[in-house]
Amino acid sequence: MKSQGHAKLEEGWQKVKAQVDKLQKFLEQKYAQTDETVTIGKKDYSDAYTTIYNLCTQKENDHNAELFRRYSRIFETYLWENVSPNLRNRIHVDFLSELARRWDNHVIMMRFLERYFSYLDRFHVPQNSLPSLHQVALTRFREIVIEETKSKIFDAVCSEVDKDRRNREVRKEILRKTVEILQLLSRDNEDLINELIARLTVESQRFYRDRAADWASLSCAEYMQAVDRLLHQEKERLGSILTERLQTRVTAILEKFNEELLENYKERLLRHDQGLQHMLEYQQTDNLQLVYHLYSRLRNLGDVCAVFRDFIRSKGQKIMSEKAAELLKITEKDKLREAAHDKAFVEGLFAFWETYNRMVESAFEGSKQFDHAFRVALESFLNMQMKVMTAELLANYCDRILRSGREKLEEKEIEEKLERVIRLFANLEDKDLFIEHYTGHLTRRLLAERCESYDCEKTMIGRLNACCGAQFTVRLDGMLKDIGLASQHNREFLQRAGPELARALPSLNVEALAIRVLTKANWSSPIAALELPLPRDLMAVKACFEEDFGRYHARKKIEWAHVWGTVVMDAYFGANKYELTTTTFQASLLYLFEERNELSYEQIREEMKLDEETLKKTLGSLSTAKHKILERIGGEGKIISSAERFRFNVNFTSTARRIVLPVPILDETQTKEKVDNDRELAIEAAIVRIMKHRKQLEYNQ
């Protein structure tokens, strides 16, 4: 029985072998130097399949295992006799091209034989837990062809990549085909691909090291540009060779790129005269962007960021040091006050911020790391100690653009300038000092009705609120609210008492009368509230208002802040009449000369009850300025002495009929000291809150 079954097997196998030989002859005809053409039709397939099917389904004999072995032997024989000899004597791209052709033939052969032997794949293979026919064919190709020529394949691939790097013609489709073959024949651990990548990595590192040596003589900017070009070429080159599934493996190769061309060059870039410092100094945005892009690949921009921070700090400190030295040379208060309103210096800081912030946004693509470094550098020099702190300079600049009649800007321009102020303000440590100065300026603008735009005032307060919180701007909000309510109160008072005042005081222009009731806690005053010897008409108005206010607000107390008052009066100098705009202090002092032509300094001081500094400044504004309303007796120059006497200047003349007398600048209570005291109180309050929350305290504390 066995011999009969074996005879049937051999008989059937001869038919199958004939079809296999025909298939192999079909595959080899492209290499053979003959005119004979071999074709395979449906009948060939049908005959082979039917024969194998019959052999596999015989009840007497099971030929499945033997057919499975012979299927494998077909590939072994073909690969040993036809493929390996043709590859043995070929090298480089010729070898890879032949390998690709032979692989294509192998795929065709697999496809046909899998159909011939498909019955085995459906039943014998799964029943006996054997590898599929497809897997058997792949394994044979790997064992016989790839394992024997593996080193040769890697050499050829690396050689072709090197040729491409040296701008020689390369058939990249052959390289990609080779990679696809290796990927398909790799086991689950991708051993062949790993070996190829490792070999490419070694060769690439050698190439990158050579390139770094060749470019050593280039300037830093030229070197960065060359490295960037090479990086793009490498990505394109490796991307065209490796399949989509292997694109992530490019990283392993490019890590050597980073090491040889970037990491090893970093020291020179950071320290060389033509390196990063030079690019920053001359604002070479394109080159800086290259540096950022390339070194961000290392995921360690700390050193580059530190150089940027130190550069900004150095530039800023130089600017601030020059300003500090300039302020130290100023000894006179008036000149120091003028220097504190240095518009050009503040706008120079704006330009500095915009220049290097633009660099952060463009060259460093808005990186949070570089943005933080920029802020740290700004804080380091904007908070330098000077005679006039940056906080005061910014507050004075705000007053300049928000005060009407100064800059004459459009509302949009004011908004833009205020936005610039906030950018610098955000980096100040002395924010409370800025708020204190800003409050004083806002007080003068509101009470003198010199605000360029109330909308801009509200916008600025809103920005300060957003930056610092409501506790910083509660007084500023209160001031704007007070002004609105004060106007309403004044209108109501004039409606009630205006007619009576007009009858009693015919010389007083009641319609121009403006009395503002303000919340004391919201407003800052340079001197304490005091009683002044007001003119008779103003004394009558004052008494009338206090009586009216007490009638409606019995529990509230009024304190008169004469320091902020303004008086418009008619003054006669001989036959000449002038309209003088003065402060309440100036008007009260001039009123002393209504019945007396001459007074001594001591007499004026006793009646005015002002401190000596305020009195001297008020007298100076009337006797030493452009409009000399008072004549000095026994004194000259700008300094007023207590031994002088003053006389009403009846000979005063002016081409203008309306004269605005200069407002004496009264020193505020030491703003810096006030802020320091407020800080001490805030710190003490914070300590108390913490102690109350913890309800415990160490003995040593």
Short mmCIF file of C-alpha atoms in Angstrom, two decimals, residues 10-414:
data_model
loop_
_atom_site.label_atom_id
_atom_site.label_comp_id
_atom_site.label_asym_id
_atom_site.label_seq_id
_atom_site.Cartn_x
_atom_site.Cartn_y
_atom_site.Cartn_z
CA GLU A 10 5.67 10.83 -7.35
CA GLU A 11 3.41 10.73 -10.36
CA GLY A 12 1.42 13.70 -9.15
CA TRP A 13 4.54 15.56 -8.07
CA GLN A 14 6.03 15.27 -11.56
CA LYS A 15 3.01 17.17 -12.89
CA VAL A 16 3.43 19.80 -10.21
CA LYS A 17 7.17 19.98 -10.79
CA ALA A 18 6.54 20.61 -14.47
CA GLN A 19 4.38 23.63 -13.62
CA VAL A 20 6.96 24.88 -11.11
CA ASP A 21 9.75 24.55 -13.69
CA LYS A 22 7.64 26.44 -16.17
CA LEU A 23 7.08 29.19 -13.59
CA GLN A 24 10.80 29.43 -12.84
CA LYS A 25 11.60 29.48 -16.54
CA PHE A 26 9.06 32.31 -16.90
CA LEU A 27 10.85 34.24 -14.15
CA GLU A 28 14.31 33.59 -15.59
CA GLN A 29 13.48 34.40 -19.22
CA LYS A 30 14.24 38.09 -18.73
CA TYR A 31 17.82 37.16 -17.82
CA ALA A 32 18.25 34.45 -20.51
CA GLN A 33 19.71 35.38 -23.89
CA THR A 34 16.96 33.63 -25.92
CA ASP A 35 14.00 34.50 -28.08
CA GLU A 36 11.82 31.83 -26.49
CA THR A 37 8.84 33.26 -24.57
CA VAL A 38 7.18 31.40 -21.70
CA THR A 39 3.61 32.16 -20.65
CA ILE A 40 1.49 30.80 -17.82
CA GLY A 41 -2.24 30.51 -18.34
CA LYS A 42 -5.27 29.58 -16.28
CA LYS A 43 -4.99 25.95 -17.33
CA ASP A 44 -1.49 25.76 -15.83
CA TYR A 45 -2.79 27.03 -12.53
CA SER A 46 -5.81 24.74 -12.67
CA ASP A 47 -3.72 21.65 -13.39
CA ALA A 48 -1.25 22.34 -10.57
CA TYR A 49 -3.94 23.12 -8.01
CA THR A 50 -6.05 20.06 -8.94
CA THR A 51 -3.07 17.72 -8.70
CA ILE A 52 -2.05 18.99 -5.25
CA TYR A 53 -5.65 18.91 -4.07
CA ASN A 54 -6.03 15.30 -5.11
CA LEU A 55 -2.77 14.32 -3.39
CA CYS A 56 -3.83 16.06 -0.19
CA THR A 57 -7.31 14.52 -0.06
CA GLN A 58 -6.45 10.84 -0.61
CA LYS A 59 -8.03 8.72 2.09
CA GLU A 60 -5.51 5.93 1.91
CA ASN A 61 -2.38 8.15 2.16
CA ASP A 62 -1.79 11.55 3.75
CA HIS A 63 0.75 13.42 1.60
CA ASN A 64 0.21 16.82 3.26
CA ALA A 65 3.42 16.78 5.33
CA GLU A 66 5.54 15.65 2.40
CA LEU A 67 4.03 18.29 0.10
CA PHE A 68 4.69 20.95 2.76
CA ARG A 69 8.39 19.88 2.88
CA ARG A 70 8.67 19.86 -0.90
CA TYR A 71 7.07 23.34 -1.07
CA SER A 72 9.92 24.65 1.11
CA ARG A 73 12.51 22.71 -0.92
CA ILE A 74 11.31 24.40 -4.15
CA PHE A 75 12.37 27.79 -2.76
CA GLU A 76 15.60 26.48 -1.31
CA THR A 77 16.67 24.94 -4.60
CA TYR A 78 15.70 27.99 -6.65
CA LEU A 79 17.42 30.46 -4.34
CA TRP A 80 20.63 28.43 -4.10
CA GLU A 81 20.87 27.71 -7.82
CA ASN A 82 19.49 30.88 -9.43
CA VAL A 83 19.60 33.80 -6.97
CA SER A 84 22.70 33.47 -4.81
CA PRO A 85 25.16 32.91 -7.69
CA ASN A 86 23.85 36.00 -9.49
CA LEU A 87 24.34 38.19 -6.42
CA ARG A 88 27.73 36.87 -5.39
CA ASN A 89 29.90 38.88 -7.82
CA ARG A 90 27.96 42.14 -7.80
CA ILE A 91 28.76 45.19 -5.65
CA HIS A 92 27.24 48.55 -4.60
CA VAL A 93 24.25 49.77 -6.57
CA ASP A 94 24.51 46.95 -9.11
CA PHE A 95 24.20 44.47 -6.28
CA LEU A 96 21.19 46.31 -4.77
CA SER A 97 19.47 46.51 -8.15
CA GLU A 98 19.91 42.78 -8.71
CA LEU A 99 18.69 42.08 -5.18
CA ALA A 100 15.55 44.15 -5.84
CA ARG A 101 14.89 42.28 -9.12
CA ARG A 102 15.40 38.91 -7.50
CA TRP A 103 13.10 39.91 -4.67
CA ASP A 104 10.39 40.86 -7.16
CA ASN A 105 10.75 37.43 -8.79
CA HIS A 106 10.55 35.79 -5.39
CA VAL A 107 7.32 37.63 -4.63
CA ILE A 108 5.81 36.48 -7.95
CA MET A 109 6.89 32.94 -7.28
CA MET A 110 5.40 33.07 -3.78
CA ARG A 111 2.10 34.35 -5.15
CA PHE A 112 1.80 31.49 -7.70
CA LEU A 113 2.94 28.71 -5.37
CA GLU A 114 0.69 29.87 -2.55
CA ARG A 115 -2.24 29.46 -4.94
CA TYR A 116 -1.04 26.04 -6.10
CA PHE A 117 -0.61 24.82 -2.52
CA SER A 118 -3.50 26.82 -1.00
CA TYR A 119 -5.15 23.62 0.31
CA LEU A 120 -2.19 23.18 2.68
CA ASP A 121 -2.62 26.74 3.96
CA ARG A 122 -6.31 26.15 4.66
CA PHE A 123 -6.08 22.82 6.47
CA HIS A 124 -2.64 21.31 7.08
CA VAL A 125 -0.93 24.47 8.38
CA PRO A 126 -3.51 25.47 11.05
CA GLN A 127 -4.12 21.85 12.13
CA ASN A 128 -0.42 21.29 12.82
CA SER A 129 0.44 24.85 14.02
CA LEU A 130 2.93 25.33 11.22
CA PRO A 131 4.09 28.61 9.69
CA SER A 132 2.05 29.77 6.70
CA LEU A 133 3.27 29.13 3.18
CA HIS A 134 3.95 32.85 2.83
CA GLN A 135 6.07 32.86 5.97
CA VAL A 136 8.01 29.79 4.83
CA ALA A 137 8.90 31.50 1.55
CA LEU A 138 10.03 34.66 3.34
CA THR A 139 12.11 32.67 5.79
CA ARG A 140 13.88 30.79 3.00
CA PHE A 141 14.77 34.08 1.24
CA ARG A 142 16.12 35.55 4.45
CA GLU A 143 18.14 32.46 5.39
CA ILE A 144 19.63 31.80 1.96
CA VAL A 145 19.97 35.29 0.45
CA ILE A 146 19.87 37.97 3.14
CA GLU A 147 21.89 36.27 5.87
CA GLU A 148 24.62 35.43 3.37
CA THR A 149 24.79 38.94 1.89
CA LYS A 150 23.73 41.06 4.89
CA SER A 151 27.05 42.76 5.38
CA LYS A 152 27.27 43.42 1.66
CA ILE A 153 23.79 45.00 1.69
CA PHE A 154 24.70 47.34 4.54
CA ASP A 155 27.96 48.33 2.82
CA ALA A 156 26.11 49.09 -0.41
CA VAL A 157 23.42 51.16 1.29
CA CYS A 158 25.98 53.18 3.27
CA SER A 159 28.08 53.66 0.14
CA GLU A 160 25.11 55.00 -1.83
CA VAL A 161 24.09 57.33 1.03
CA ASP A 162 27.64 58.65 1.19
CA LYS A 163 27.61 59.26 -2.57
CA ASP A 164 24.36 61.20 -2.20
CA ARG A 165 25.89 63.29 0.58
CA ARG A 166 28.72 64.19 -1.77
CA ASN A 167 26.25 65.28 -4.44
CA ARG A 168 26.80 62.33 -6.75
CA GLU A 169 23.98 60.66 -8.66
CA VAL A 170 22.18 58.00 -6.66
CA ARG A 171 19.15 55.79 -7.38
CA LYS A 172 17.17 56.44 -4.22
CA GLU A 173 14.31 54.20 -5.30
CA ILE A 174 16.69 51.22 -5.12
CA LEU A 175 17.75 52.22 -1.59
CA ARG A 176 14.15 52.54 -0.47
CA LYS A 177 13.33 49.17 -2.07
CA THR A 178 16.20 47.57 -0.15
CA VAL A 179 14.94 49.03 3.13
CA GLU A 180 11.45 47.72 2.39
CA ILE A 181 12.87 44.23 1.79
CA LEU A 182 14.80 44.32 5.07
CA GLN A 183 11.78 45.63 6.94
CA LEU A 184 9.56 42.88 5.53
CA LEU A 185 12.08 40.15 6.33
CA SER A 186 12.89 41.43 9.83
CA ARG A 187 11.57 39.46 12.74
CA ASP A 188 9.30 40.94 15.36
CA ASN A 189 12.28 42.69 16.97
CA GLU A 190 13.19 44.30 13.62
CA ASP A 191 16.72 42.92 13.86
CA LEU A 192 17.71 43.64 10.25
CA ILE A 193 16.42 47.21 10.42
CA ASN A 194 18.18 47.77 13.72
CA GLU A 195 21.46 46.57 12.24
CA LEU A 196 21.02 48.82 9.22
CA ILE A 197 20.19 51.87 11.36
CA ALA A 198 23.17 51.17 13.61
CA ARG A 199 25.47 50.96 10.60
CA LEU A 200 24.02 54.15 9.08
CA THR A 201 24.42 55.89 12.43
CA VAL A 202 28.13 55.06 12.64
CA GLU A 203 28.77 56.19 9.06
CA SER A 204 26.69 59.34 9.55
CA GLN A 205 28.57 60.29 12.69
CA ARG A 206 31.85 60.00 10.80
CA PHE A 207 30.47 62.19 8.01
CA TYR A 208 29.13 64.81 10.47
CA ARG A 209 32.48 64.93 12.26
CA ASP A 210 34.27 65.54 8.97
CA ARG A 211 31.81 68.29 8.08
CA ALA A 212 32.35 70.00 11.43
CA ALA A 213 36.11 69.98 10.82
CA ASP A 214 35.67 71.36 7.29
CA TRP A 215 33.49 74.22 8.56
CA ALA A 216 35.72 75.17 11.50
CA SER A 217 37.03 78.26 9.67
CA LEU A 218 33.54 79.67 9.01
CA SER A 219 32.05 82.45 11.11
CA CYS A 220 29.35 81.41 13.59
CA ALA A 221 26.57 82.76 11.37
CA GLU A 222 27.93 80.96 8.30
CA TYR A 223 28.38 77.77 10.31
CA MET A 224 24.76 77.87 11.53
CA GLN A 225 23.52 78.41 7.99
CA ALA A 226 25.62 75.50 6.70
CA VAL A 227 24.38 73.23 9.50
CA ASP A 228 20.78 74.21 8.80
CA ARG A 229 21.15 73.40 5.11
CA LEU A 230 22.72 70.05 5.93
CA LEU A 231 19.95 69.26 8.42
CA HIS A 232 17.27 69.82 5.79
CA GLN A 233 19.22 67.70 3.30
CA GLU A 234 19.63 64.89 5.82
CA LYS A 235 15.95 64.87 6.71
CA GLU A 236 15.00 64.76 3.04
CA ARG A 237 17.65 62.14 2.25
CA LEU A 238 16.78 59.79 5.10
CA GLY A 239 13.08 60.41 4.60
CA SER A 240 13.34 59.33 0.97
CA ILE A 241 15.20 56.13 1.91
CA LEU A 242 13.28 54.95 4.96
CA THR A 243 9.66 53.91 4.77
CA GLU A 244 6.91 55.79 6.56
CA ARG A 245 6.91 53.28 9.42
CA LEU A 246 10.61 53.92 9.98
CA GLN A 247 10.55 57.73 9.92
CA THR A 248 10.83 57.82 13.70
CA ARG A 249 14.13 55.93 13.44
CA VAL A 250 15.67 58.98 11.75
CA THR A 251 15.98 60.45 15.25
CA ALA A 252 18.69 57.97 16.21
CA ILE A 253 20.82 59.08 13.26
CA LEU A 254 20.17 62.77 13.77
CA GLU A 255 21.19 62.52 17.42
CA LYS A 256 24.72 62.11 16.10
CA PHE A 257 24.09 65.17 13.94
CA ASN A 258 23.21 67.09 17.12
CA GLU A 259 26.23 65.78 18.95
CA GLU A 260 28.89 66.39 16.30
CA LEU A 261 27.62 69.61 14.69
CA LEU A 262 25.76 71.36 17.52
CA GLU A 263 26.71 70.14 20.99
CA ASN A 264 30.44 70.22 20.26
CA TYR A 265 30.10 73.71 18.74
CA LYS A 266 28.06 75.24 21.55
CA GLU A 267 31.03 76.54 23.55
CA ARG A 268 32.34 78.48 20.57
CA LEU A 269 28.89 79.84 19.75
CA LEU A 270 28.41 81.13 23.29
CA ARG A 271 31.91 82.52 23.86
CA HIS A 272 33.25 83.58 20.45
CA ASP A 273 33.34 87.29 19.58
CA GLN A 274 31.37 86.60 16.40
CA GLY A 275 28.99 84.21 18.14
CA LEU A 276 25.66 84.64 19.88
CA GLN A 277 26.66 87.95 21.51
CA HIS A 278 27.44 89.40 18.09
CA MET A 279 24.10 88.25 16.69
CA LEU A 280 22.25 89.79 19.63
CA GLU A 281 24.20 93.04 19.44
CA TYR A 282 23.45 93.53 15.76
CA GLN A 283 19.94 92.04 16.00
CA GLN A 284 20.56 89.36 13.38
CA THR A 285 17.09 87.90 13.71
CA ASP A 286 17.46 85.29 10.96
CA ASN A 287 20.67 83.91 12.44
CA LEU A 288 19.21 83.92 15.95
CA GLN A 289 16.19 82.04 14.65
CA LEU A 290 18.55 79.45 13.17
CA VAL A 291 20.33 79.10 16.51
CA TYR A 292 17.00 78.65 18.27
CA HIS A 293 15.71 76.08 15.78
CA LEU A 294 18.91 74.06 15.78
CA TYR A 295 19.62 74.07 19.51
CA SER A 296 16.01 73.44 20.45
CA ARG A 297 16.71 69.98 18.95
CA LEU A 298 18.94 69.35 21.97
CA ARG A 299 16.02 70.10 24.31
CA ASN A 300 18.45 72.17 26.35
CA LEU A 301 18.38 75.85 25.54
CA GLY A 302 19.44 76.87 29.04
CA ASP A 303 22.90 78.09 28.03
CA VAL A 304 21.61 80.03 25.01
CA CYS A 305 18.84 81.50 27.15
CA ALA A 306 21.32 82.53 29.85
CA VAL A 307 23.47 84.41 27.30
CA PHE A 308 20.35 86.21 26.03
CA ARG A 309 19.33 87.13 29.59
CA ASP A 310 22.79 88.40 30.51
CA PHE A 311 22.98 90.41 27.28
CA ILE A 312 19.64 92.16 27.97
CA ARG A 313 20.64 92.78 31.57
CA SER A 314 23.99 94.24 30.54
CA LYS A 315 22.43 96.55 27.93
CA GLY A 316 19.73 97.68 30.35
CA GLN A 317 22.11 98.27 33.23
CA LYS A 318 24.28 100.42 30.98
CA ILE A 319 21.27 102.61 30.10
CA MET A 320 20.19 102.89 33.73
CA SER A 321 23.72 103.54 34.99
CA GLU A 322 24.13 106.44 32.57
CA LYS A 323 20.82 107.90 33.76
CA ALA A 324 21.77 107.39 37.42
CA ALA A 325 25.10 109.16 36.87
CA GLU A 326 23.30 112.03 35.15
CA LEU A 327 20.87 112.38 38.07
CA LEU A 328 23.69 112.31 40.63
CA LYS A 329 25.20 115.42 39.06
CA ILE A 330 21.98 117.39 39.63
CA THR A 331 21.86 119.15 43.00
CA GLU A 332 19.11 121.75 42.50
CA LYS A 333 15.59 120.55 43.28
CA ASP A 334 14.01 122.31 40.32
CA LYS A 335 16.41 120.71 37.87
CA LEU A 336 15.98 117.32 39.51
CA ARG A 337 12.23 117.69 39.20
CA GLU A 338 12.66 118.55 35.53
CA ALA A 339 14.89 115.49 35.05
CA ALA A 340 12.19 113.33 36.62
CA HIS A 341 9.96 114.25 33.66
CA ASP A 342 12.46 113.00 31.08
CA LYS A 343 10.20 111.95 28.23
CA ALA A 344 13.04 110.90 25.93
CA PHE A 345 14.49 108.49 28.51
CA VAL A 346 11.15 106.75 29.14
CA GLU A 347 10.44 106.42 25.43
CA GLY A 348 13.96 105.02 25.04
CA LEU A 349 12.99 102.29 27.52
CA PHE A 350 9.85 101.64 25.45
CA ALA A 351 11.97 101.28 22.31
CA PHE A 352 14.36 98.94 24.16
CA TRP A 353 11.46 96.74 25.30
CA GLU A 354 9.86 96.64 21.86
CA THR A 355 13.16 95.81 20.11
CA TYR A 356 14.01 92.81 22.25
CA ASN A 357 10.44 91.66 22.79
CA ARG A 358 10.15 91.54 18.99
CA MET A 359 13.31 89.45 19.03
CA VAL A 360 11.72 87.02 21.49
CA GLU A 361 8.58 86.79 19.35
CA SER A 362 10.32 86.38 15.99
CA ALA A 363 13.78 84.89 16.54
CA PHE A 364 12.78 82.70 19.51
CA GLU A 365 9.17 82.18 18.37
CA GLY A 366 7.63 83.47 21.60
CA SER A 367 9.34 80.74 23.65
CA LYS A 368 8.18 80.84 27.28
CA GLN A 369 11.72 80.11 28.40
CA PHE A 370 13.15 83.14 26.54
CA ASP A 371 10.19 85.31 27.50
CA HIS A 372 10.84 84.51 31.17
CA ALA A 373 14.55 85.28 30.74
CA PHE A 374 13.62 88.61 29.15
CA ARG A 375 11.35 89.49 32.11
CA VAL A 376 14.04 88.54 34.62
CA ALA A 377 16.57 90.74 32.83
CA LEU A 378 14.11 93.65 32.73
CA GLU A 379 13.41 93.36 36.44
CA SER A 380 17.13 93.34 37.21
CA PHE A 381 17.80 96.79 35.73
CA LEU A 382 14.43 98.57 35.85
CA ASN A 383 14.55 98.32 39.65
CA MET A 384 18.04 99.79 40.02
CA GLN A 385 18.32 102.40 42.79
CA MET A 386 18.50 105.96 41.44
CA LYS A 387 17.76 109.45 42.69
CA VAL A 388 14.57 109.25 40.67
CA MET A 389 13.24 105.70 40.48
CA THR A 390 11.84 104.19 37.30
CA ALA A 391 8.42 104.02 38.96
CA GLU A 392 8.40 107.82 39.37
CA LEU A 393 9.63 108.38 35.80
CA LEU A 394 6.79 106.23 34.43
CA ALA A 395 4.19 107.96 36.60
CA ASN A 396 5.42 111.37 35.42
CA TYR A 397 5.29 110.19 31.80
CA CYS A 398 1.66 109.09 32.28
CA ASP A 399 0.84 112.53 33.66
CA ARG A 400 2.48 114.16 30.66
CA ILE A 401 0.34 112.33 28.10
CA LEU A 402 -2.90 112.35 30.12
CA ARG A 403 -2.76 116.04 31.03
CA SER A 404 -4.55 118.28 28.56
CA GLY A 405 -2.53 120.91 26.73
CA ARG A 406 0.76 119.00 26.93
CA GLU A 407 1.27 116.44 24.16
CA LYS A 408 -1.94 117.01 22.15
CA LEU A 409 -2.26 113.37 21.16
CA GLU A 410 -5.14 111.49 19.63
CA GLU A 411 -6.96 109.12 21.94
CA LYS A 412 -5.61 106.10 20.05
CA GLU A 413 -2.03 107.36 20.47
CA ILE A 414 -2.61 107.87 24.20
#
